[in-house]
Amino acid sequence: MQPKVNILFIEDEQNILTFVTKLLYGHNYKVTTAITGTEGLQLINSICPDLILLDLGLPDMDGQTIIRQVREWSDCPIIVISARTNEHEKVKALDLGADDYIVKPFSPSELVARVTAHINRYERLISKNGEGIQDKNEVVETGGLRIEKLARRVYVDGKEIILSNKEFDLLLFLASNPNVVFSRDQLFDRIWGVDSFGETSTVTVHINKLREKIEKDMSKPQYIETVWGAGYRFK
Ligand code: CA
């Protein structure tokens, strides 16, 4: 069977590159490799991968720079594979828009499982978009804000707003449950999953980024309200 899914692996350690490429090829994934950040960014533009595996310690730049740049225009899944184990690094990568974080040395079967989960999720979104389904149930619209669930597009007063995956998930979840207060713990469990790395401050970071993108007046949020001591509520 011809591999149909394209994975880009940006990593400067040749033995890991070779190992992971063979491992994923055995599961019918095609892997393109880059050993520097510059090369990686060029390949992201030219091959439009279905998923990016990313080392943080690259010879020419920090992997975080790549996450930041990719998230300006793409919601392609990014899984960080790094030897950096401290909580701060993980939280920072997730806050920048990485979808997952795997610590080296990793278990091969866990890597394959996570890659497959993220690819399946992304493919479901793409194929749904391709079918062009967009009935009323798939649009949340309120006070100038329009969220298209399947296309994963957000508009404020007709202008499209680019959100990261998690910012979108968070906004959609809150907007789908208007007038309900959710604590940061509840939102973290819901959007990132209970077994995710990170901490509830990640929720605050994402809420702030969302507000910067969708609110007209940050001091008087029109959509996402802070309920002091309790959490957040969509108005
Ligand atoms: Ca490295």
PDB file of C-alpha atoms and ligand atoms in Angstrom:
ATOM      1  CA  MET A   1       0.000   0.000   0.000  1.00  0.00           C
ATOM      2  CA  GLN A   2       1.283   3.451  -0.951  1.00  0.00           C
ATOM      3  CA  PRO A   3       1.789   5.658   2.118  1.00  0.00           C
ATOM      4  CA  LYS A   4      -0.701   8.487   1.953  1.00  0.00           C
ATOM      5  CA  VAL A   5       0.095  10.445   5.068  1.00  0.00           C
ATOM      6  CA  ASN A   6       3.073  12.760   5.043  1.00  0.00           C
ATOM      7  CA  ILE A   7       4.888  13.346   8.300  1.00  0.00           C
ATOM      8  CA  LEU A   8       7.685  15.877   8.615  1.00  0.00           C
ATOM      9  CA  PHE A   9      10.264  15.100  11.304  1.00  0.00           C
ATOM     10  CA  ILE A  10      12.578  17.972  12.259  1.00  0.00           C
ATOM     11  CA  GLU A  11      15.415  16.537  14.344  1.00  0.00           C
ATOM     12  CA  ASP A  12      19.192  16.855  14.290  1.00  0.00           C
ATOM     13  CA  GLU A  13      20.060  13.478  15.824  1.00  0.00           C
ATOM     14  CA  GLN A  14      20.565  11.104  12.923  1.00  0.00           C
ATOM     15  CA  ASN A  15      19.971   7.886  14.901  1.00  0.00           C
ATOM     16  CA  ILE A  16      16.585   9.100  16.128  1.00  0.00           C
ATOM     17  CA  LEU A  17      15.685  10.278  12.605  1.00  0.00           C
ATOM     18  CA  THR A  18      16.486   6.886  11.143  1.00  0.00           C
ATOM     19  CA  PHE A  19      14.734   4.972  13.903  1.00  0.00           C
ATOM     20  CA  VAL A  20      11.516   6.992  13.787  1.00  0.00           C
ATOM     21  CA  THR A  21      11.411   7.055   9.980  1.00  0.00           C
ATOM     22  CA  LYS A  22      11.608   3.246   9.871  1.00  0.00           C
ATOM     23  CA  LEU A  23       9.162   2.863  12.727  1.00  0.00           C
ATOM     24  CA  LEU A  24       6.517   5.070  11.108  1.00  0.00           C
ATOM     25  CA  TYR A  25       7.134   3.690   7.632  1.00  0.00           C
ATOM     26  CA  GLY A  26       6.295   0.278   9.128  1.00  0.00           C
ATOM     27  CA  HIS A  27       2.893   1.755  10.010  1.00  0.00           C
ATOM     28  CA  ASN A  28       2.376   3.040   6.475  1.00  0.00           C
ATOM     29  CA  TYR A  29       3.404   6.648   7.121  1.00  0.00           C
ATOM     30  CA  LYS A  30       5.756   8.519   4.846  1.00  0.00           C
ATOM     31  CA  VAL A  31       8.347  10.538   6.742  1.00  0.00           C
ATOM     32  CA  THR A  32      10.281  13.481   5.313  1.00  0.00           C
ATOM     33  CA  THR A  33      13.177  14.636   7.456  1.00  0.00           C
ATOM     34  CA  ALA A  34      14.942  17.908   8.155  1.00  0.00           C
ATOM     35  CA  ILE A  35      17.986  18.345  10.371  1.00  0.00           C
ATOM     36  CA  THR A  36      17.775  22.111  10.856  1.00  0.00           C
ATOM     37  CA  GLY A  37      14.960  24.508  11.650  1.00  0.00           C
ATOM     38  CA  THR A  38      15.505  26.476   8.442  1.00  0.00           C
ATOM     39  CA  GLU A  39      15.236  23.351   6.327  1.00  0.00           C
ATOM     40  CA  GLY A  40      12.172  22.298   8.342  1.00  0.00           C
ATOM     41  CA  LEU A  41      10.360  25.583   7.751  1.00  0.00           C
ATOM     42  CA  GLN A  42      11.082  25.400   4.002  1.00  0.00           C
ATOM     43  CA  LEU A  43       9.702  21.851   3.868  1.00  0.00           C
ATOM     44  CA  ILE A  44       6.583  22.827   5.827  1.00  0.00           C
ATOM     45  CA  ASN A  45       5.842  25.364   3.092  1.00  0.00           C
ATOM     46  CA  SER A  46       6.642  23.073   0.177  1.00  0.00           C
ATOM     47  CA  ILE A  47       5.194  19.685   1.215  1.00  0.00           C
ATOM     48  CA  CYS A  48       2.399  20.831   3.575  1.00  0.00           C
ATOM     49  CA  PRO A  49       2.796  17.843   5.927  1.00  0.00           C
ATOM     50  CA  ASP A  50      -0.184  16.185   7.643  1.00  0.00           C
ATOM     51  CA  LEU A  51       1.707  16.190  10.929  1.00  0.00           C
ATOM     52  CA  ILE A  52       4.948  17.653  12.251  1.00  0.00           C
ATOM     53  CA  LEU A  53       7.240  15.904  14.733  1.00  0.00           C
ATOM     54  CA  LEU A  54       9.547  18.459  16.233  1.00  0.00           C
ATOM     55  CA  ASP A  55      12.698  18.377  18.326  1.00  0.00           C
ATOM     56  CA  LEU A  56      13.223  21.554  20.370  1.00  0.00           C
ATOM     57  CA  GLY A  57      17.038  21.622  20.484  1.00  0.00           C
ATOM     58  CA  LEU A  58      17.917  22.261  16.855  1.00  0.00           C
ATOM     59  CA  PRO A  59      21.320  23.531  15.698  1.00  0.00           C
ATOM     60  CA  ASP A  60      20.111  26.795  14.154  1.00  0.00           C
ATOM     61  CA  MET A  61      17.015  27.718  16.158  1.00  0.00           C
ATOM     62  CA  ASP A  62      14.804  26.648  19.010  1.00  0.00           C
ATOM     63  CA  GLY A  63      11.873  24.438  18.039  1.00  0.00           C
ATOM     64  CA  GLN A  64       9.599  26.922  19.819  1.00  0.00           C
ATOM     65  CA  THR A  65      10.295  29.413  17.021  1.00  0.00           C
ATOM     66  CA  ILE A  66       8.972  26.851  14.552  1.00  0.00           C
ATOM     67  CA  ILE A  67       5.779  26.265  16.550  1.00  0.00           C
ATOM     68  CA  ARG A  68       5.193  30.016  16.702  1.00  0.00           C
ATOM     69  CA  GLN A  69       5.757  30.498  12.964  1.00  0.00           C
ATOM     70  CA  VAL A  70       3.644  27.529  11.857  1.00  0.00           C
ATOM     71  CA  ARG A  71       0.757  28.580  14.080  1.00  0.00           C
ATOM     72  CA  GLU A  72       0.533  31.938  12.306  1.00  0.00           C
ATOM     73  CA  TRP A  73      -0.970  30.231   9.276  1.00  0.00           C
ATOM     74  CA  SER A  74      -1.577  26.522   9.870  1.00  0.00           C
ATOM     75  CA  ASP A  75      -3.329  24.235  12.344  1.00  0.00           C
ATOM     76  CA  CYS A  76      -1.344  21.178  11.226  1.00  0.00           C
ATOM     77  CA  PRO A  77      -0.816  18.912  14.283  1.00  0.00           C
ATOM     78  CA  ILE A  78       2.571  19.415  15.965  1.00  0.00           C
ATOM     79  CA  ILE A  79       4.012  16.825  18.351  1.00  0.00           C
ATOM     80  CA  VAL A  80       7.123  17.914  20.210  1.00  0.00           C
ATOM     81  CA  ILE A  81       9.672  15.185  20.917  1.00  0.00           C
ATOM     82  CA  SER A  82      12.216  16.563  23.312  1.00  0.00           C
ATOM     83  CA  ALA A  83      14.759  15.599  25.935  1.00  0.00           C
ATOM     84  CA  ARG A  84      13.664  18.651  27.935  1.00  0.00           C
ATOM     85  CA  THR A  85      11.660  17.290  30.812  1.00  0.00           C
ATOM     86  CA  ASN A  86      10.926  20.378  32.859  1.00  0.00           C
ATOM     87  CA  GLU A  87       7.342  21.458  33.239  1.00  0.00           C
ATOM     88  CA  HIS A  88       8.051  25.014  32.069  1.00  0.00           C
ATOM     89  CA  GLU A  89       9.280  23.799  28.645  1.00  0.00           C
ATOM     90  CA  LYS A  90       6.242  21.565  28.171  1.00  0.00           C
ATOM     91  CA  VAL A  91       3.798  24.257  29.177  1.00  0.00           C
ATOM     92  CA  LYS A  92       5.515  26.776  26.920  1.00  0.00           C
ATOM     93  CA  ALA A  93       5.369  24.454  23.896  1.00  0.00           C
ATOM     94  CA  LEU A  94       1.673  23.734  24.523  1.00  0.00           C
ATOM     95  CA  ASP A  95       0.953  27.431  25.065  1.00  0.00           C
ATOM     96  CA  LEU A  96       2.578  28.251  21.733  1.00  0.00           C
ATOM     97  CA  GLY A  97       0.224  25.803  20.037  1.00  0.00           C
ATOM     98  CA  ALA A  98       1.881  22.361  20.042  1.00  0.00           C
ATOM     99  CA  ASP A  99      -0.728  19.600  20.258  1.00  0.00           C
ATOM    100  CA  ASP A 100       1.323  17.107  22.230  1.00  0.00           C
ATOM    101  CA  TYR A 101       4.661  16.650  23.991  1.00  0.00           C
ATOM    102  CA  ILE A 102       6.650  13.433  24.147  1.00  0.00           C
ATOM    103  CA  VAL A 103       9.752  13.174  26.321  1.00  0.00           C
ATOM    104  CA  LYS A 104      12.894  11.380  25.088  1.00  0.00           C
ATOM    105  CA  PRO A 105      13.600   8.529  25.495  1.00  0.00           C
ATOM    106  CA  PHE A 106      10.110   7.558  24.384  1.00  0.00           C
ATOM    107  CA  SER A 107       8.311   4.283  23.887  1.00  0.00           C
ATOM    108  CA  PRO A 108       7.987   3.472  20.158  1.00  0.00           C
ATOM    109  CA  SER A 109       4.433   2.180  20.518  1.00  0.00           C
ATOM    110  CA  GLU A 110       3.392   5.290  22.419  1.00  0.00           C
ATOM    111  CA  LEU A 111       4.833   7.491  19.655  1.00  0.00           C
ATOM    112  CA  VAL A 112       2.927   5.562  16.978  1.00  0.00           C
ATOM    113  CA  ALA A 113      -0.281   5.694  19.022  1.00  0.00           C
ATOM    114  CA  ARG A 114      -0.052   9.447  19.508  1.00  0.00           C
ATOM    115  CA  VAL A 115       0.845  10.106  15.872  1.00  0.00           C
ATOM    116  CA  THR A 116      -2.115   7.990  14.734  1.00  0.00           C
ATOM    117  CA  ALA A 117      -4.517   9.711  17.133  1.00  0.00           C
ATOM    118  CA  HIS A 118      -3.532  13.194  15.956  1.00  0.00           C
ATOM    119  CA  ILE A 119      -3.584  12.220  12.269  1.00  0.00           C
ATOM    120  CA  ASN A 120      -7.041  10.638  12.588  1.00  0.00           C
ATOM    121  CA  ARG A 121      -8.412  13.668  14.337  1.00  0.00           C
ATOM    122  CA  TYR A 122      -6.964  16.036  11.721  1.00  0.00           C
ATOM    123  CA  GLU A 123      -8.119  13.873   8.797  1.00  0.00           C
ATOM    124  CA  ARG A 124     -11.666  13.782  10.134  1.00  0.00           C
ATOM    125  CA  LEU A 125     -11.675  17.562  10.131  1.00  0.00           C
ATOM    126  CA  ILE A 126     -10.221  17.794   6.618  1.00  0.00           C
ATOM    127  CA  SER A 127     -12.582  15.235   5.085  1.00  0.00           C
ATOM    128  CA  LYS A 128     -15.582  16.875   6.714  1.00  0.00           C
ATOM    129  CA  ASN A 129     -14.478  20.212   5.298  1.00  0.00           C
ATOM    130  CA  GLY A 130     -14.024  18.641   1.884  1.00  0.00           C
ATOM    131  CA  GLU A 131     -17.612  17.428   1.822  1.00  0.00           C
ATOM    132  CA  GLY A 132     -18.704  21.005   2.230  1.00  0.00           C
ATOM    133  CA  ILE A 133     -21.255  20.216   4.911  1.00  0.00           C
ATOM    134  CA  GLN A 134     -22.218  23.377   6.695  1.00  0.00           C
ATOM    135  CA  ASP A 135     -25.760  23.320   8.010  1.00  0.00           C
ATOM    136  CA  LYS A 136     -27.103  25.537  10.747  1.00  0.00           C
ATOM    137  CA  ASN A 137     -26.171  23.099  13.536  1.00  0.00           C
ATOM    138  CA  GLU A 138     -22.560  23.438  12.554  1.00  0.00           C
ATOM    139  CA  VAL A 139     -22.444  27.175  13.010  1.00  0.00           C
ATOM    140  CA  VAL A 140     -22.500  29.003  16.325  1.00  0.00           C
ATOM    141  CA  GLU A 141     -23.369  32.633  15.791  1.00  0.00           C
ATOM    142  CA  THR A 142     -23.755  35.310  18.429  1.00  0.00           C
ATOM    143  CA  GLY A 143     -23.249  39.074  18.577  1.00  0.00           C
ATOM    144  CA  GLY A 144     -20.899  39.442  15.600  1.00  0.00           C
ATOM    145  CA  LEU A 145     -19.031  36.216  16.370  1.00  0.00           C
ATOM    146  CA  ARG A 146     -19.426  33.296  13.965  1.00  0.00           C
ATOM    147  CA  ILE A 147     -17.867  29.878  14.617  1.00  0.00           C
ATOM    148  CA  GLU A 148     -17.969  27.293  11.830  1.00  0.00           C
ATOM    149  CA  LYS A 149     -17.424  23.994  13.630  1.00  0.00           C
ATOM    150  CA  LEU A 150     -16.466  21.753  10.741  1.00  0.00           C
ATOM    151  CA  ALA A 151     -14.461  24.263   8.775  1.00  0.00           C
ATOM    152  CA  ARG A 152     -12.944  25.348  12.121  1.00  0.00           C
ATOM    153  CA  ARG A 153     -13.196  28.966  11.067  1.00  0.00           C
ATOM    154  CA  VAL A 154     -13.988  31.928  13.244  1.00  0.00           C
ATOM    155  CA  TYR A 155     -15.178  35.331  12.116  1.00  0.00           C
ATOM    156  CA  VAL A 156     -15.683  38.518  14.093  1.00  0.00           C
ATOM    157  CA  ASP A 157     -17.869  41.039  12.259  1.00  0.00           C
ATOM    158  CA  GLY A 158     -17.215  39.171   9.014  1.00  0.00           C
ATOM    159  CA  LYS A 159     -13.424  39.223   9.372  1.00  0.00           C
ATOM    160  CA  GLU A 160     -11.735  35.821   9.691  1.00  0.00           C
ATOM    161  CA  ILE A 161      -9.667  35.297  12.844  1.00  0.00           C
ATOM    162  CA  ILE A 162      -6.863  32.719  12.824  1.00  0.00           C
ATOM    163  CA  LEU A 163      -6.872  30.592  15.970  1.00  0.00           C
ATOM    164  CA  SER A 164      -4.639  27.730  17.059  1.00  0.00           C
ATOM    165  CA  ASN A 165      -6.250  24.300  17.544  1.00  0.00           C
ATOM    166  CA  LYS A 166      -6.579  24.687  21.280  1.00  0.00           C
ATOM    167  CA  GLU A 167      -7.807  28.285  21.090  1.00  0.00           C
ATOM    168  CA  PHE A 168     -10.492  27.088  18.698  1.00  0.00           C
ATOM    169  CA  ASP A 169     -11.462  24.105  20.881  1.00  0.00           C
ATOM    170  CA  LEU A 170     -11.659  26.348  23.930  1.00  0.00           C
ATOM    171  CA  LEU A 171     -13.790  28.982  22.190  1.00  0.00           C
ATOM    172  CA  LEU A 172     -16.100  26.394  20.652  1.00  0.00           C
ATOM    173  CA  PHE A 173     -16.570  24.616  23.971  1.00  0.00           C
ATOM    174  CA  LEU A 174     -17.398  27.832  25.845  1.00  0.00           C
ATOM    175  CA  ALA A 175     -19.632  29.172  23.074  1.00  0.00           C
ATOM    176  CA  SER A 176     -21.495  25.853  22.869  1.00  0.00           C
ATOM    177  CA  ASN A 177     -22.288  26.142  26.590  1.00  0.00           C
ATOM    178  CA  PRO A 178     -23.316  29.772  27.025  1.00  0.00           C
ATOM    179  CA  ASN A 179     -23.928  31.164  30.507  1.00  0.00           C
ATOM    180  CA  VAL A 180     -22.263  28.195  32.187  1.00  0.00           C
ATOM    181  CA  VAL A 181     -19.254  28.910  34.396  1.00  0.00           C
ATOM    182  CA  PHE A 182     -16.294  26.552  33.942  1.00  0.00           C
ATOM    183  CA  SER A 183     -13.290  26.526  36.260  1.00  0.00           C
ATOM    184  CA  ARG A 184      -9.800  26.498  34.791  1.00  0.00           C
ATOM    185  CA  ASP A 185      -9.393  22.883  35.974  1.00  0.00           C
ATOM    186  CA  GLN A 186     -12.560  21.848  34.169  1.00  0.00           C
ATOM    187  CA  LEU A 187     -11.479  23.608  30.990  1.00  0.00           C
ATOM    188  CA  PHE A 188      -8.004  22.089  31.152  1.00  0.00           C
ATOM    189  CA  ASP A 189      -9.402  18.558  31.579  1.00  0.00           C
ATOM    190  CA  ARG A 190     -11.904  19.136  28.831  1.00  0.00           C
ATOM    191  CA  ILE A 191      -9.653  20.674  26.189  1.00  0.00           C
ATOM    192  CA  TRP A 192      -6.238  19.205  26.953  1.00  0.00           C
ATOM    193  CA  GLY A 193      -7.296  15.925  28.555  1.00  0.00           C
ATOM    194  CA  VAL A 194      -6.770  14.845  32.155  1.00  0.00           C
ATOM    195  CA  ASP A 195      -3.539  13.014  31.423  1.00  0.00           C
ATOM    196  CA  SER A 196      -2.006  15.914  29.526  1.00  0.00           C
ATOM    197  CA  PHE A 197       1.147  17.648  30.603  1.00  0.00           C
ATOM    198  CA  GLY A 198       0.793  21.209  31.649  1.00  0.00           C
ATOM    199  CA  GLU A 199      -1.179  23.068  34.202  1.00  0.00           C
ATOM    200  CA  THR A 200      -4.245  25.172  34.566  1.00  0.00           C
ATOM    201  CA  SER A 201      -2.289  28.390  33.916  1.00  0.00           C
ATOM    202  CA  THR A 202      -2.203  27.150  30.307  1.00  0.00           C
ATOM    203  CA  VAL A 203      -5.952  27.854  30.252  1.00  0.00           C
ATOM    204  CA  THR A 204      -5.365  31.455  31.360  1.00  0.00           C
ATOM    205  CA  VAL A 205      -2.744  31.939  28.649  1.00  0.00           C
ATOM    206  CA  HIS A 206      -5.088  30.623  25.958  1.00  0.00           C
ATOM    207  CA  ILE A 207      -8.052  32.653  27.205  1.00  0.00           C
ATOM    208  CA  ASN A 208      -5.902  35.788  27.061  1.00  0.00           C
ATOM    209  CA  LYS A 209      -4.742  35.018  23.528  1.00  0.00           C
ATOM    210  CA  LEU A 210      -8.325  34.318  22.457  1.00  0.00           C
ATOM    211  CA  ARG A 211      -9.484  37.602  23.907  1.00  0.00           C
ATOM    212  CA  GLU A 212      -6.718  39.511  22.154  1.00  0.00           C
ATOM    213  CA  LYS A 213      -7.973  38.020  18.902  1.00  0.00           C
ATOM    214  CA  ILE A 214     -11.744  38.260  19.298  1.00  0.00           C
ATOM    215  CA  GLU A 215     -12.533  40.979  21.830  1.00  0.00           C
ATOM    216  CA  LYS A 216     -12.786  44.617  20.819  1.00  0.00           C
ATOM    217  CA  ASP A 217     -12.151  45.908  24.334  1.00  0.00           C
ATOM    218  CA  MET A 218      -9.936  43.691  26.492  1.00  0.00           C
ATOM    219  CA  SER A 219     -11.022  45.481  29.682  1.00  0.00           C
ATOM    220  CA  LYS A 220     -14.694  44.798  28.952  1.00  0.00           C
ATOM    221  CA  PRO A 221     -14.835  41.390  27.233  1.00  0.00           C
ATOM    222  CA  GLN A 222     -17.956  40.984  25.130  1.00  0.00           C
ATOM    223  CA  TYR A 223     -17.713  37.204  24.757  1.00  0.00           C
ATOM    224  CA  ILE A 224     -15.619  35.500  27.416  1.00  0.00           C
ATOM    225  CA  GLU A 225     -16.315  36.805  30.877  1.00  0.00           C
ATOM    226  CA  THR A 226     -14.131  36.180  33.926  1.00  0.00           C
ATOM    227  CA  VAL A 227     -16.116  35.093  36.966  1.00  0.00           C
ATOM    228  CA  TRP A 228     -13.772  35.938  39.819  1.00  0.00           C
ATOM    229  CA  GLY A 229     -12.798  32.964  41.938  1.00  0.00           C
ATOM    230  CA  ALA A 230     -14.846  30.625  39.767  1.00  0.00           C
ATOM    231  CA  GLY A 231     -13.683  30.609  36.148  1.00  0.00           C
ATOM    232  CA  TYR A 232     -14.985  31.717  32.792  1.00  0.00           C
ATOM    233  CA  ARG A 233     -18.381  32.084  31.203  1.00  0.00           C
ATOM    234  CA  PHE A 234     -19.420  32.703  27.614  1.00  0.00           C
ATOM    235  CA  LYS A 235     -21.977  35.486  27.379  1.00  0.00           C
TER     236      LYS A 235
HETATM  237 CA    CA B   1      18.389  18.029  19.187  1.00  0.00          CA
END
